[in-house]
PDB file of C-alpha atoms in Angstrom:
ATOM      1  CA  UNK A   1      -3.461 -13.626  14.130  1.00 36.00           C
ATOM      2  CA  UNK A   2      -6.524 -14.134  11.826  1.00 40.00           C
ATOM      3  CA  UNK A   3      -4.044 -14.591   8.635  1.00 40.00           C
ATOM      4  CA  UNK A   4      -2.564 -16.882  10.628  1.00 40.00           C
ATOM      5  CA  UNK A   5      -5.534 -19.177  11.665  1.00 37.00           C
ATOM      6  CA  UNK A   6      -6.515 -19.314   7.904  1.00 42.00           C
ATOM      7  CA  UNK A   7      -2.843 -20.388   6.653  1.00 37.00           C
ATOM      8  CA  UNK A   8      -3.384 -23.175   9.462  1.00 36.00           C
ATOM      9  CA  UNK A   9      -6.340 -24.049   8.497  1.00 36.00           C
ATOM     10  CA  UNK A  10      -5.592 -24.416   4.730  1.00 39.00           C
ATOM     11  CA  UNK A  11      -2.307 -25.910   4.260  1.00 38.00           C
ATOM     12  CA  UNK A  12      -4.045 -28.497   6.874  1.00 35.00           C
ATOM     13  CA  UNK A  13      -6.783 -28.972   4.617  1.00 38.00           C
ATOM     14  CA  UNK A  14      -4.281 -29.120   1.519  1.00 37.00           C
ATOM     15  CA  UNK A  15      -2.188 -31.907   3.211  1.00 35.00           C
ATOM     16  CA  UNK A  16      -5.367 -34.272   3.826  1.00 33.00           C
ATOM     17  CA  UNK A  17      -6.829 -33.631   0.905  1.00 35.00           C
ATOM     18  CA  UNK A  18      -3.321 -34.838  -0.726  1.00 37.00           C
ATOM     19  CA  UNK A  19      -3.754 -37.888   1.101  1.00 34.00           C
ATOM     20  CA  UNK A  20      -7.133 -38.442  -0.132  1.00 33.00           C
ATOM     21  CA  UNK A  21      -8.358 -36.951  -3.307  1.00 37.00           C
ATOM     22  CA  UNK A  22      -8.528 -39.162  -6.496  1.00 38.00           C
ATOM     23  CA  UNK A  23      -9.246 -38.499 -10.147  1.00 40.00           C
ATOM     24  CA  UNK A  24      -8.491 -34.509  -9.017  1.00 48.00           C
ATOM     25  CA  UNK A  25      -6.407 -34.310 -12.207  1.00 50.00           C
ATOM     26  CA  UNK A  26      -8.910 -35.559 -15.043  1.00 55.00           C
ATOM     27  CA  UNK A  27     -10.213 -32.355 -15.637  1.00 60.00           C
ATOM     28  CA  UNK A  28      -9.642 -30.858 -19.074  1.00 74.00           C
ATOM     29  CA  UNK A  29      -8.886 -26.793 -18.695  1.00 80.00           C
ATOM     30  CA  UNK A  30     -11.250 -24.808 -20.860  1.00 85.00           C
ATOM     31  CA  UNK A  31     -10.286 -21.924 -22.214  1.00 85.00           C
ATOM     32  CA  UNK A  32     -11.757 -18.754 -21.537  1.00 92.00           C
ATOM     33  CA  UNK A  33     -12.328 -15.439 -22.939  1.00 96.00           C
ATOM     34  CA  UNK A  34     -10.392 -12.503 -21.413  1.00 97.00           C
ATOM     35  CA  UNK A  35      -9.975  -9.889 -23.988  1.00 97.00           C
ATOM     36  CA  UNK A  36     -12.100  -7.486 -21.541  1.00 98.00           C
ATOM     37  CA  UNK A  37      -9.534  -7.848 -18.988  1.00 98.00           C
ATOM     38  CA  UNK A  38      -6.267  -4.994 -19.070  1.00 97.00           C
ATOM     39  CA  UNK A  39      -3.224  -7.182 -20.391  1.00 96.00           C
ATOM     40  CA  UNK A  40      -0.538  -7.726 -18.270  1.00 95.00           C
ATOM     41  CA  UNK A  41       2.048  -8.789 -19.927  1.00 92.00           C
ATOM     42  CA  UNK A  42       4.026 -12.473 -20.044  1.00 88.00           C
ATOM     43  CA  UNK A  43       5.864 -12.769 -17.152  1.00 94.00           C
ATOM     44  CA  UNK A  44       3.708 -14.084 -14.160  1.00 95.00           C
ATOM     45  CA  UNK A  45       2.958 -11.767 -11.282  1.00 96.00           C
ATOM     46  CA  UNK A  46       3.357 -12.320  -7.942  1.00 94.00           C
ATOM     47  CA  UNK A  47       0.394 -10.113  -6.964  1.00 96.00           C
ATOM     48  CA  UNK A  48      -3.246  -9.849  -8.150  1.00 97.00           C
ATOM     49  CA  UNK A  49      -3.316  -6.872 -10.387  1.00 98.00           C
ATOM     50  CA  UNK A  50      -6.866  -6.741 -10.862  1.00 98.00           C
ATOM     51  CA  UNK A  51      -8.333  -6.096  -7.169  1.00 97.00           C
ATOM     52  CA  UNK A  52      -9.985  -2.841  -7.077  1.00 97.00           C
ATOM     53  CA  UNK A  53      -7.351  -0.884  -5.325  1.00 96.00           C
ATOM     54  CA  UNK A  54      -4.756  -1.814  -8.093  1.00 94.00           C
ATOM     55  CA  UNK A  55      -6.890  -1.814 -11.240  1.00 97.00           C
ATOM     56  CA  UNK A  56     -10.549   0.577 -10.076  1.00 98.00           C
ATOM     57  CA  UNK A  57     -13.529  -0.954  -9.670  1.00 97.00           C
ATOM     58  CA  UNK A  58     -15.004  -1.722 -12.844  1.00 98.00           C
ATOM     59  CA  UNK A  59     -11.635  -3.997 -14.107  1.00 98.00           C
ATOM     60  CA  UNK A  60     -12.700  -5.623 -10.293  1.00 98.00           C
ATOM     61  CA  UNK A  61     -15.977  -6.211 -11.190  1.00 98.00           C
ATOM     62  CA  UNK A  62     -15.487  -7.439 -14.805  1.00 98.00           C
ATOM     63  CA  UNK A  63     -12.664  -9.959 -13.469  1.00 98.00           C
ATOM     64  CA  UNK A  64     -15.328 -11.313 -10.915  1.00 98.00           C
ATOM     65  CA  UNK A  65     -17.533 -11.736 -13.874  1.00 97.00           C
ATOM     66  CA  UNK A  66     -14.923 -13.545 -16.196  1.00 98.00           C
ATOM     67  CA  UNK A  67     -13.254 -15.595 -13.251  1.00 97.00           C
ATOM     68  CA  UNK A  68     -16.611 -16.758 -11.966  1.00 97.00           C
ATOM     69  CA  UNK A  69     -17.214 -18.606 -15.770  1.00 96.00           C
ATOM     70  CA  UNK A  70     -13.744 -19.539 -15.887  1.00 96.00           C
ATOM     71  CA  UNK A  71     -13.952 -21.126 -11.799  1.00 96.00           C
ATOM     72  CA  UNK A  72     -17.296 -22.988 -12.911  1.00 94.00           C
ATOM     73  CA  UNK A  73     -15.558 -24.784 -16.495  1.00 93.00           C
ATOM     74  CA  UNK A  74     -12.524 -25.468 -14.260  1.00 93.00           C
ATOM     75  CA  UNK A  75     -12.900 -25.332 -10.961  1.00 93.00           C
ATOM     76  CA  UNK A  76     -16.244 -26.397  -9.673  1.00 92.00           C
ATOM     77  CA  UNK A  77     -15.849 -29.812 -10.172  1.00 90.00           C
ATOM     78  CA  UNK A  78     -13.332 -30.688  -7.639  1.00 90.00           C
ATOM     79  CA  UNK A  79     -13.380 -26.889  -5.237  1.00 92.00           C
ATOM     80  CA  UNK A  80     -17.115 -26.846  -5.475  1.00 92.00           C
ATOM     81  CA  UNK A  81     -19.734 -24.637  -6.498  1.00 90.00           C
ATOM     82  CA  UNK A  82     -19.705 -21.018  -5.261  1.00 92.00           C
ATOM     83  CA  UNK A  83     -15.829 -22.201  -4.036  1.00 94.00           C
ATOM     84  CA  UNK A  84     -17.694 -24.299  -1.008  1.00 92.00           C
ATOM     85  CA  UNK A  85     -15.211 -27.514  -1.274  1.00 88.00           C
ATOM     86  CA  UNK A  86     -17.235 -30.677  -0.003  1.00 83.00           C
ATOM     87  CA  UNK A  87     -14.181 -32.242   1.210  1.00 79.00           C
ATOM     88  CA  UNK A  88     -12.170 -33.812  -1.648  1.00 79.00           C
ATOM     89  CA  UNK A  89     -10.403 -30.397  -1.753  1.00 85.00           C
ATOM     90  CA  UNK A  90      -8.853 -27.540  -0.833  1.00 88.00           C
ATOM     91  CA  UNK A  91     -11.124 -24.675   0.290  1.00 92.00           C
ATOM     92  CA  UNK A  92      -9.959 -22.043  -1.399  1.00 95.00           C
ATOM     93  CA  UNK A  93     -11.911 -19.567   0.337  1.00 96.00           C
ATOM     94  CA  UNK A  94      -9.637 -19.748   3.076  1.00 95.00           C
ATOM     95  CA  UNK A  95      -7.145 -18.349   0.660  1.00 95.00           C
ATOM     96  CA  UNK A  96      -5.947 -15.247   1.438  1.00 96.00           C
ATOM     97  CA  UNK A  97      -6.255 -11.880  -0.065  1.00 96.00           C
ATOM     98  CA  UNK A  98      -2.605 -11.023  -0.125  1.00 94.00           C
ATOM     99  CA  UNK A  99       1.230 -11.549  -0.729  1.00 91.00           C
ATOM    100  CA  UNK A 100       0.943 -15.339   0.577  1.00 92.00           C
ATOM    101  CA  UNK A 101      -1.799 -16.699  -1.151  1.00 95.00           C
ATOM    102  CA  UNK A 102      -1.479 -14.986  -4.444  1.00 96.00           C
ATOM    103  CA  UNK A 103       2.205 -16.917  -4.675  1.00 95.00           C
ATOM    104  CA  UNK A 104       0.361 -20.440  -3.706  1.00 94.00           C
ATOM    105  CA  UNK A 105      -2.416 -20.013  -5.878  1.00 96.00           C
ATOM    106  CA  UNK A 106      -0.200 -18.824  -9.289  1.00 95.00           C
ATOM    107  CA  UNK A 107       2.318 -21.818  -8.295  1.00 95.00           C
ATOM    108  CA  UNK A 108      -0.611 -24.174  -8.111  1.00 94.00           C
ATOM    109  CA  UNK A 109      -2.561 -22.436 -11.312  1.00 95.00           C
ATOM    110  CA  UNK A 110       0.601 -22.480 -13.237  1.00 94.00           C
ATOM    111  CA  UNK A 111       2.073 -26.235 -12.631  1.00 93.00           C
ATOM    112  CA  UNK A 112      -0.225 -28.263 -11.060  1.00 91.00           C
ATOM    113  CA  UNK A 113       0.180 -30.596  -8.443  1.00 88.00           C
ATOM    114  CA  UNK A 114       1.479 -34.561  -8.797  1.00 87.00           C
ATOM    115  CA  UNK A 115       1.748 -36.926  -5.647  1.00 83.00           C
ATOM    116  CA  UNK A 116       3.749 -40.050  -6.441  1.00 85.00           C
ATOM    117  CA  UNK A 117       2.991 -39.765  -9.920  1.00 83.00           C
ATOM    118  CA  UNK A 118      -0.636 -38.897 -10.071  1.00 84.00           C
ATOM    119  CA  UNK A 119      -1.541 -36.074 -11.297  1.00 83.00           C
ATOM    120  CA  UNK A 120      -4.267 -34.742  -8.422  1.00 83.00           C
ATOM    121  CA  UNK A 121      -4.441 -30.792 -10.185  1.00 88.00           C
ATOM    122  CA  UNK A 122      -3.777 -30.381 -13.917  1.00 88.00           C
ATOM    123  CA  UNK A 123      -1.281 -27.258 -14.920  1.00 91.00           C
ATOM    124  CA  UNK A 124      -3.534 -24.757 -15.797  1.00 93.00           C
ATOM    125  CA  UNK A 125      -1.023 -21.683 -16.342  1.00 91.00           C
ATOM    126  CA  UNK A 126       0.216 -22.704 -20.024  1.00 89.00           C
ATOM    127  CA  UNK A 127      -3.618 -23.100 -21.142  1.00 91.00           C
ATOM    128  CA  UNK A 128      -5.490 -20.437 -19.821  1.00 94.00           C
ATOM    129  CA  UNK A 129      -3.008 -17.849 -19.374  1.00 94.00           C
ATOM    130  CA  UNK A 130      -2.222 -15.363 -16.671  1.00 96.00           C
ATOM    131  CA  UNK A 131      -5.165 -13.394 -17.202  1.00 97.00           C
ATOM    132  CA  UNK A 132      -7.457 -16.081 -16.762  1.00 97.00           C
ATOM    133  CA  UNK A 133      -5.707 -17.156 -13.964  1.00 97.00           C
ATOM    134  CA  UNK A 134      -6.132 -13.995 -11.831  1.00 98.00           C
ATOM    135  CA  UNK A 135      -9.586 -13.308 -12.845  1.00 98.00           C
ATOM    136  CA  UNK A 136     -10.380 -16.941 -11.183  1.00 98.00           C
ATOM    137  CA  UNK A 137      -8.070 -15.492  -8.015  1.00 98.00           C
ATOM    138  CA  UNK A 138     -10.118 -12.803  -8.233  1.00 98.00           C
ATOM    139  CA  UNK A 139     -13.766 -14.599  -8.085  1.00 98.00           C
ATOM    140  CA  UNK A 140     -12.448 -16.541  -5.215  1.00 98.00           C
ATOM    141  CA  UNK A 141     -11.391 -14.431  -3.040  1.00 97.00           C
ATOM    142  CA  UNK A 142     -14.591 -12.707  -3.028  1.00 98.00           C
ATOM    143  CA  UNK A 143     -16.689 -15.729  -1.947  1.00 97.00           C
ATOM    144  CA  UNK A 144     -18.490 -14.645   1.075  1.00 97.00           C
ATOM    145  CA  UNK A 145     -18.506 -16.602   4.323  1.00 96.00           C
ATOM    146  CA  UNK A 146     -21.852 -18.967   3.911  1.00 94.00           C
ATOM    147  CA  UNK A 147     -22.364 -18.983   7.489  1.00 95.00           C
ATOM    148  CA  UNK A 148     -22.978 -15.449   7.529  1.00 97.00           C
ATOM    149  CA  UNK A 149     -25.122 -15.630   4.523  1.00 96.00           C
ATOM    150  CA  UNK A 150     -27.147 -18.520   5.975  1.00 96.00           C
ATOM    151  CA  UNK A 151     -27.937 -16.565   9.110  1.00 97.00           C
ATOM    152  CA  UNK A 152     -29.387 -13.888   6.615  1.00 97.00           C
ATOM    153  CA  UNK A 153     -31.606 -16.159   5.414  1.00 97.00           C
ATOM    154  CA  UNK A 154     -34.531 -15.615   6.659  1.00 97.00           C
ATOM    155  CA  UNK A 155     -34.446 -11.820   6.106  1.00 98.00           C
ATOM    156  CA  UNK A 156     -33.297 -12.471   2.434  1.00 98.00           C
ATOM    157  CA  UNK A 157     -36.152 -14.684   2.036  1.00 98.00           C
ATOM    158  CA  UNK A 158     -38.983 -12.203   2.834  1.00 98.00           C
ATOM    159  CA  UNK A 159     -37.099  -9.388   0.637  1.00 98.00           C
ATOM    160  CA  UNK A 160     -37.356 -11.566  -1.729  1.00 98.00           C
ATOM    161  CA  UNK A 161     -40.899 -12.803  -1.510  1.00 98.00           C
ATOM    162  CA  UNK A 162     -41.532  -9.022  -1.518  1.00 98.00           C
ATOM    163  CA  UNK A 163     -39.169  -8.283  -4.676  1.00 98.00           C
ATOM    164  CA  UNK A 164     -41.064 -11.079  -6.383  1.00 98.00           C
ATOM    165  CA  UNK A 165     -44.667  -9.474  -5.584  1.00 98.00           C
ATOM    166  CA  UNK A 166     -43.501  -6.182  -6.531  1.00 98.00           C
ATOM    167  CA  UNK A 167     -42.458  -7.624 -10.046  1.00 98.00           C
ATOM    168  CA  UNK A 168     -45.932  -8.835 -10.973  1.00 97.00           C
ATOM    169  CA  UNK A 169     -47.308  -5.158  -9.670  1.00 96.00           C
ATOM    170  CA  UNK A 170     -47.744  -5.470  -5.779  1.00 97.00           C
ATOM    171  CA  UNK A 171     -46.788  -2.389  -3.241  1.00 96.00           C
ATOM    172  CA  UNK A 172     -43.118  -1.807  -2.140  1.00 96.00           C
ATOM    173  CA  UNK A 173     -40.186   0.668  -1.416  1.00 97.00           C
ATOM    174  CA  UNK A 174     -37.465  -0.893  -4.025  1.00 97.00           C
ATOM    175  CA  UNK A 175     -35.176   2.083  -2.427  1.00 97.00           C
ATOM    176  CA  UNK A 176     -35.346   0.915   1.217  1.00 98.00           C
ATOM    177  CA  UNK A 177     -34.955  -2.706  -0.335  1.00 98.00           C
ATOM    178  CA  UNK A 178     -31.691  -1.788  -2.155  1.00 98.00           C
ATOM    179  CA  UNK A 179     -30.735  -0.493   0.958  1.00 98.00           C
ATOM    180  CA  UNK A 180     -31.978  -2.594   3.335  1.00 98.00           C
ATOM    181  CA  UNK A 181     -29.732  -5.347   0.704  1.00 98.00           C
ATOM    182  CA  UNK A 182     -26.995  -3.305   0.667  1.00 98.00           C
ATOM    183  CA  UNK A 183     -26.669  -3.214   4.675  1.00 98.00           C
ATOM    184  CA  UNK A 184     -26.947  -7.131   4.863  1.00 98.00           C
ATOM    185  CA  UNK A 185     -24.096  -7.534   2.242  1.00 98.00           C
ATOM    186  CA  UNK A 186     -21.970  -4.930   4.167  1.00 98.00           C
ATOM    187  CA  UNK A 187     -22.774  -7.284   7.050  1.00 98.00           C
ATOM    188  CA  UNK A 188     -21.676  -9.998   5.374  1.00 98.00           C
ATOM    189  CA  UNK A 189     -17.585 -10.974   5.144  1.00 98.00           C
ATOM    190  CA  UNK A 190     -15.149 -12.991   2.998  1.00 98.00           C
ATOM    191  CA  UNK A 191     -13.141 -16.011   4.453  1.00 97.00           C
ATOM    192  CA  UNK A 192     -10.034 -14.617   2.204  1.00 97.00           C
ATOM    193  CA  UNK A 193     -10.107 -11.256   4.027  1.00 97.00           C
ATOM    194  CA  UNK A 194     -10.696  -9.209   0.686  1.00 98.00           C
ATOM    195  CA  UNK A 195     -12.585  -6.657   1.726  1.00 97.00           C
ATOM    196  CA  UNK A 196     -16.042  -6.867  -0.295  1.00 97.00           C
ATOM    197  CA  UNK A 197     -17.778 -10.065  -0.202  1.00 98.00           C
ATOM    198  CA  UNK A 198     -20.051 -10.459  -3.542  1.00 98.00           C
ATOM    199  CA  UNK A 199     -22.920 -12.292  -2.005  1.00 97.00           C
ATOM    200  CA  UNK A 200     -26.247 -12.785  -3.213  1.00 97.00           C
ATOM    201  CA  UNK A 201     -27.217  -9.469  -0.981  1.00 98.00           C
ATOM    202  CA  UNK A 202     -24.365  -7.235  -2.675  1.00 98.00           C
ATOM    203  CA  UNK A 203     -25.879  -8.897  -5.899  1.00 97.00           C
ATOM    204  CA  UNK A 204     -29.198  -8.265  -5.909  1.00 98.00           C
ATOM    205  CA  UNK A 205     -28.938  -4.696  -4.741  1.00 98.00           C
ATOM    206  CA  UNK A 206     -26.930  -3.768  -7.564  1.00 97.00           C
ATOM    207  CA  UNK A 207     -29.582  -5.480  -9.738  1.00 97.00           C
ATOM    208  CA  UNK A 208     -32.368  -2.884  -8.497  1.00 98.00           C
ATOM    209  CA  UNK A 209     -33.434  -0.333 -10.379  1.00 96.00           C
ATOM    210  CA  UNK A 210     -36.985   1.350 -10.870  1.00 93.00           C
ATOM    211  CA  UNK A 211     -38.349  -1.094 -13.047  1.00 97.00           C
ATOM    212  CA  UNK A 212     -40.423  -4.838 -12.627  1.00 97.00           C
ATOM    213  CA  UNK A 213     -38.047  -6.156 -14.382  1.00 98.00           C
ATOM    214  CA  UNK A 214     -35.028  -5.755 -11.911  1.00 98.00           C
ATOM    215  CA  UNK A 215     -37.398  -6.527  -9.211  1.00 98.00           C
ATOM    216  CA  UNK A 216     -38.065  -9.949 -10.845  1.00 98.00           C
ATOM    217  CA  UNK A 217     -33.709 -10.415 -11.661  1.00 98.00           C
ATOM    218  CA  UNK A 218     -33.249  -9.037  -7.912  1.00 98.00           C
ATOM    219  CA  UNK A 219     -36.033 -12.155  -6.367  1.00 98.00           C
ATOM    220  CA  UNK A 220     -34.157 -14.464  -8.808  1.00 98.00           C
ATOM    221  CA  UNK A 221     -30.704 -13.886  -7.849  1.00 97.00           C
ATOM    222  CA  UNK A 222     -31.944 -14.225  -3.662  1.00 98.00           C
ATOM    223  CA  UNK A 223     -34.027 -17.683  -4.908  1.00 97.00           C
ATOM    224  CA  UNK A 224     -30.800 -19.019  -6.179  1.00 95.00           C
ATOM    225  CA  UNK A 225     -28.696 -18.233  -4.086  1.00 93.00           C
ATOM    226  CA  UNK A 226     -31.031 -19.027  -1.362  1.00 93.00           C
ATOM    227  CA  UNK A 227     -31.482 -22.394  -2.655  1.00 88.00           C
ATOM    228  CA  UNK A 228     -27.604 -23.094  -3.636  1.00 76.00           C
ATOM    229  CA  UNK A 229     -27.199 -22.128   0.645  1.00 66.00           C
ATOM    230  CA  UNK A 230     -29.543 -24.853   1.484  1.00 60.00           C
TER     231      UNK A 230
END
C-alpha cells in the first residue's frame, strides 16, 4: 500500500508538472566521469545494478558519490538541489527503489520527454551513458525524507556546535557522537523506500575519526546540510 501511495503521488505530480513546466529541456547534459564504476555492458538494464545488495557496498557508495556530481551538472536545475523539486518538477524522491521506477526513470534518462513539440527533458541516455545514468538513480533514491531530517534539527545542531568546539581543542566523546549520529540517521528514512537514507547524520558519522580534523569535516557537513534544510 505504501508503493502504491508513492506511484499516486508521482505520476500525479508528473502529469501537472507536464502541464506546467517551461524551458525544462534547455539544459545541456554534461558528461561525467564513471571509469570507477563496474561496466555493465551496452544494452540498457531494466534494474539498478549498483545498489548494495547487487554490487556490495563500496560500488554503492562510490555510485552515490559519482551520481550525486552527475545529479548536480544535470539535474539540479530543474529536480532541485538535494532532489527537493520546488514545483516545476517531478520529485524524484518519490521514485521508487524497485522494478517500477527503475523502468520510468531509464525510459525518461534515455529519451527524454516532448509535449506537443517542446522538448520539457532532454535525452540524456546517448550522452552520458548507462553508467552515468544509474549512478544518478542511485544518488536519488537515497535522498532522505527532509521532514525527518528537519525534526532532527535541533539535536544535529548542538552535535554540531559540539563537533565544532572539539575541532579547535574543547572536551568531547567523538565515539558517543558517531554513535549518537549514527542512531539519528538510522532514524531517518528515504521517500524511495531504499533502505539507507544518506543524510547529513549517516554523513557526518562516517566522517569521524580520532582526529580535529574530522571533527571540523563532521561540524561542516551538519552546517550545510543544516543550512540547505532551512
Amino acid at each position: 500500500m505504501k508503493t502504491s501511495r508513492k506511484t499516486s503521488i508521482f505520476a500525479a505530480g508528473f502529469i501537472v508538472v507536464a502541464a506546467l513546466a517551461h524551458a525544462h529541456g534547455d539544459v545541456a547534459p554534461q558528461p561525467i566521469n564513471t571509469d570507477a564504476l563496474p561496466d555493465v555492458g551496452d544494452e540498457w538494464l531494466g534494474e539498478n545494478p549498483y545498489r548494495a545488495e547487487a554490487a556490495g557496498d563500496e560500488v554503492w557508495l562510490k555510485a552515490v558519490e559519482i551520481g550525486s556530481s552527475g545529479y548536480n551538472q544535470n539535474c539540479a536545475r530543474c529536480h532541485g538541489l538535494g532532489v527537493i523539486s520546488g514545483g516545476l518538477a517531478p520529485d524524484l524522491r518519490f521514485l521508487e527503489a524497485e522494478e517500477y521506477g527503475d523502468e520510468w526513470f531509464v525510459e525518461r534518462f534515455q529519451h527524454g520527454y516532448t509535449q506537443n513539440g517542446t522538448t520539457k527533458m532532454p535525452a540524456f541516455g546517448e550522452i552520458l551513458g548507462q553508467k552515468a545514468g544509474w549512478a544518478i538513480r542511485t544518488y536519488i533514491e537515497t535522498r532522505p525524507d527532509d521532514v525527518m531530517v528537519t525534526d532532527q534539527a535541533p539535536r544535529l545542531m548542538e552535535l554540531r556546535d559540539l563537533l565544532m568546539s572539539m575541532s579547535t581543542g574543547g572536551d568531547g566523546d567523538a565515539a558517543a557522537i558517531q554513535t549518537e549520529l549514527n542512531e539519528i540517521a538510522s532514524s531517518i528514512e528515504t521517500l524511495s523506500g531504499a533502505p539507507v537514507a544518506v543524510s547529513i547524520a549517516w554523513e557526518a558519522a562516517r566522517s569521524i575519526s580520532d582526529t580535529p580534523e574530522s571533527y571540523k569535516h563532521a561540524g561542516e557537513i551538519l552546517t550545510v546540510g543544516l543550512s540547505a534544510a532551512h
